[in-house]
Amino acid sequence: MEPILRARDNPMALRIVAGLFVLQGLLTAVDVILKSCGGHLDLNLMLLCLWIGPGLLRHSPTWRKWALVVLWFSFFAISLLAVFALLRPPLDFKIFGFPTAPVPLVPTLLFLLALLLLNLWQYRVLIRPDIHGLFAPVPPHFARPRT
């Protein structure tokens, strides 16, 4: 049985990273719900973020690995979007399925840079030795020999 952890038992940086994952999961859930109301079934893997955040707060090594996978995927997606923005400005975006006005190149690249820096900070927090140490797997309990 896992020990019950209070929020103050976790470093502030880890709590912020976990909160950002939950926020991302909630925004993805809203997007999925809005699309399903419009007749489109869209199961987005970013819904996992709803479980990644609490898993990080429980110091689950599995959910930490998933968080790192999501961050690596984000690095790739942001880089790809930046290339598309450079090759074909201005970009048309949809927010929760609703189209926006075309966004000029400079604001697009600044937004992507801010997102990349935020993701790099999250990654840095998760690989910091003090944070990484919280996720060390618990050694198995061996039964004491009977005498």
C-alpha positions as semicolon CSV with decimal commas, in nm:
position;residue;x (nm);y (nm);z (nm)
1;M;0,000;0,000;0,000
2;E;0,136;0,342;-0,096
3;P;0,186;0,598;0,179
4;I;-0,051;0,890;0,175
5;L;0,137;1,201;0,070
6;R;0,024;1,549;0,153
7;A;0,073;1,822;-0,107
8;R;0,328;2,001;0,111
9;D;0,544;1,685;0,116
10;N;0,634;1,741;-0,250
11;P;0,877;2,005;-0,377
12;M;0,702;2,312;-0,519
13;A;0,850;2,256;-0,867
14;L;0,706;1,902;-0,878
15;R;0,364;2,030;-0,769
16;I;0,371;2,291;-1,048
17;V;0,473;2,032;-1,308
18;A;0,197;1,797;-1,190
19;G;-0,056;2,082;-1,202
20;L;0,049;2,170;-1,557
21;F;-0,005;1,809;-1,665
22;V;-0,351;1,803;-1,505
23;L;-0,435;2,135;-1,674
24;Q;-0,323;1,995;-2,009
25;G;-0,536;1,686;-1,948
26;L;-0,840;1,898;-1,860
27;L;-0,800;2,114;-2,171
28;T;-0,769;1,797;-2,380
29;A;-1,083;1,656;-2,217
30;V;-1,274;1,975;-2,302
31;D;-1,150;1,950;-2,661
32;V;-1,255;1,584;-2,686
33;I;-1,600;1,662;-2,541
34;L;-1,657;1,956;-2,776
35;K;-1,552;1,749;-3,077
36;S;-1,775;1,461;-2,973
37;C;-2,069;1,702;-2,943
38;G;-1,997;1,800;-3,303
39;G;-2,015;1,439;-3,416
40;H;-1,641;1,364;-3,426
41;L;-1,498;1,089;-3,209
42;D;-1,146;1,195;-3,108
43;L;-0,967;0,993;-2,845
44;N;-0,659;1,198;-2,770
45;L;-0,366;1,034;-2,593
46;M;-0,302;1,359;-2,409
47;L;-0,593;1,258;-2,185
48;L;-0,326;1,054;-2,004
49;C;-0,211;1,384;-1,854
50;L;-0,511;1,362;-1,619
51;W;-0,339;1,061;-1,458
52;I;0,020;1,175;-1,503
53;G;-0,019;1,472;-1,266
54;P;-0,152;1,272;-0,968
55;G;0,097;0,994;-1,048
56;L;0,382;1,243;-1,019
57;L;0,253;1,358;-0,682
58;R;0,245;0,994;-0,565
59;H;0,606;0,949;-0,687
60;S;0,508;0,673;-0,929
61;P;0,806;0,579;-1,151
62;T;0,566;0,465;-1,426
63;W;0,385;0,800;-1,444
64;R;0,718;0,986;-1,438
65;K;0,823;0,785;-1,745
66;W;0,492;0,873;-1,915
67;A;0,549;1,240;-1,831
68;L;0,892;1,226;-1,995
69;V;0,743;1,055;-2,303
70;V;0,478;1,327;-2,332
71;L;0,745;1,596;-2,300
72;W;0,960;1,436;-2,570
73;F;0,654;1,414;-2,794
74;S;0,588;1,782;-2,723
75;F;0,946;1,876;-2,817
76;F;0,898;1,699;-3,150
77;A;0,552;1,850;-3,214
78;I;0,665;2,205;-3,130
79;S;0,966;2,170;-3,360
80;L;0,744;2,041;-3,639
81;L;0,499;2,329;-3,593
82;A;0,786;2,578;-3,603
83;V;0,907;2,432;-3,934
84;F;0,554;2,449;-4,077
85;A;0,522;2,809;-3,957
86;L;0,848;2,904;-4,128
87;L;0,758;2,727;-4,452
88;R;0,398;2,840;-4,480
89;P;0,306;3,151;-4,280
90;P;0,050;3,255;-4,165
91;L;-0,089;2,946;-3,994
92;D;-0,456;2,878;-3,935
93;F;-0,525;2,742;-3,589
94;K;-0,826;2,585;-3,424
95;I;-0,896;2,633;-3,056
96;F;-1,131;2,369;-2,920
97;G;-1,231;2,295;-3,278
98;F;-1,315;2,655;-3,365
99;P;-1,103;2,821;-3,637
100;T;-0,916;3,139;-3,551
101;A;-0,796;3,418;-3,774
102;P;-0,463;3,347;-3,944
103;V;-0,180;3,413;-3,701
104;P;0,129;3,602;-3,829
105;L;0,469;3,435;-3,817
106;V;0,633;3,628;-3,531
107;P;0,355;3,574;-3,272
108;T;0,337;3,208;-3,376
109;L;0,709;3,157;-3,326
110;L;0,707;3,348;-2,995
111;F;0,421;3,132;-2,867
112;L;0,601;2,813;-2,975
113;L;0,923;2,935;-2,810
114;A;0,739;3,005;-2,483
115;L;0,579;2,660;-2,498
116;L;0,915;2,498;-2,569
117;L;1,078;2,679;-2,276
118;L;0,796;2,571;-2,044
119;N;0,833;2,209;-2,157
120;L;1,211;2,225;-2,115
121;W;1,163;2,353;-1,760
122;Q;0,921;2,067;-1,685
123;Y;1,172;1,818;-1,825
124;R;1,453;1,973;-1,621
125;V;1,244;1,943;-1,303
126;L;1,169;1,576;-1,369
127;I;1,534;1,486;-1,428
128;R;1,676;1,686;-1,136
129;P;1,856;1,445;-0,899
130;D;1,648;1,547;-0,595
131;I;1,320;1,497;-0,786
132;H;1,437;1,183;-0,966
133;G;1,530;1,033;-0,629
134;L;1,168;1,058;-0,516
135;F;1,072;0,812;-0,791
136;A;1,316;0,536;-0,698
137;P;1,138;0,201;-0,710
138;V;1,066;0,054;-0,371
139;P;1,274;-0,261;-0,311
140;P;1,066;-0,576;-0,272
141;H;0,992;-0,688;0,079
142;F;1,139;-1,024;0,153
143;A;0,969;-1,256;0,390
144;R;1,167;-1,322;0,705
145;P;1,275;-1,682;0,734
146;R;1,076;-1,887;0,976
147;T;1,257;-2,015;1,277
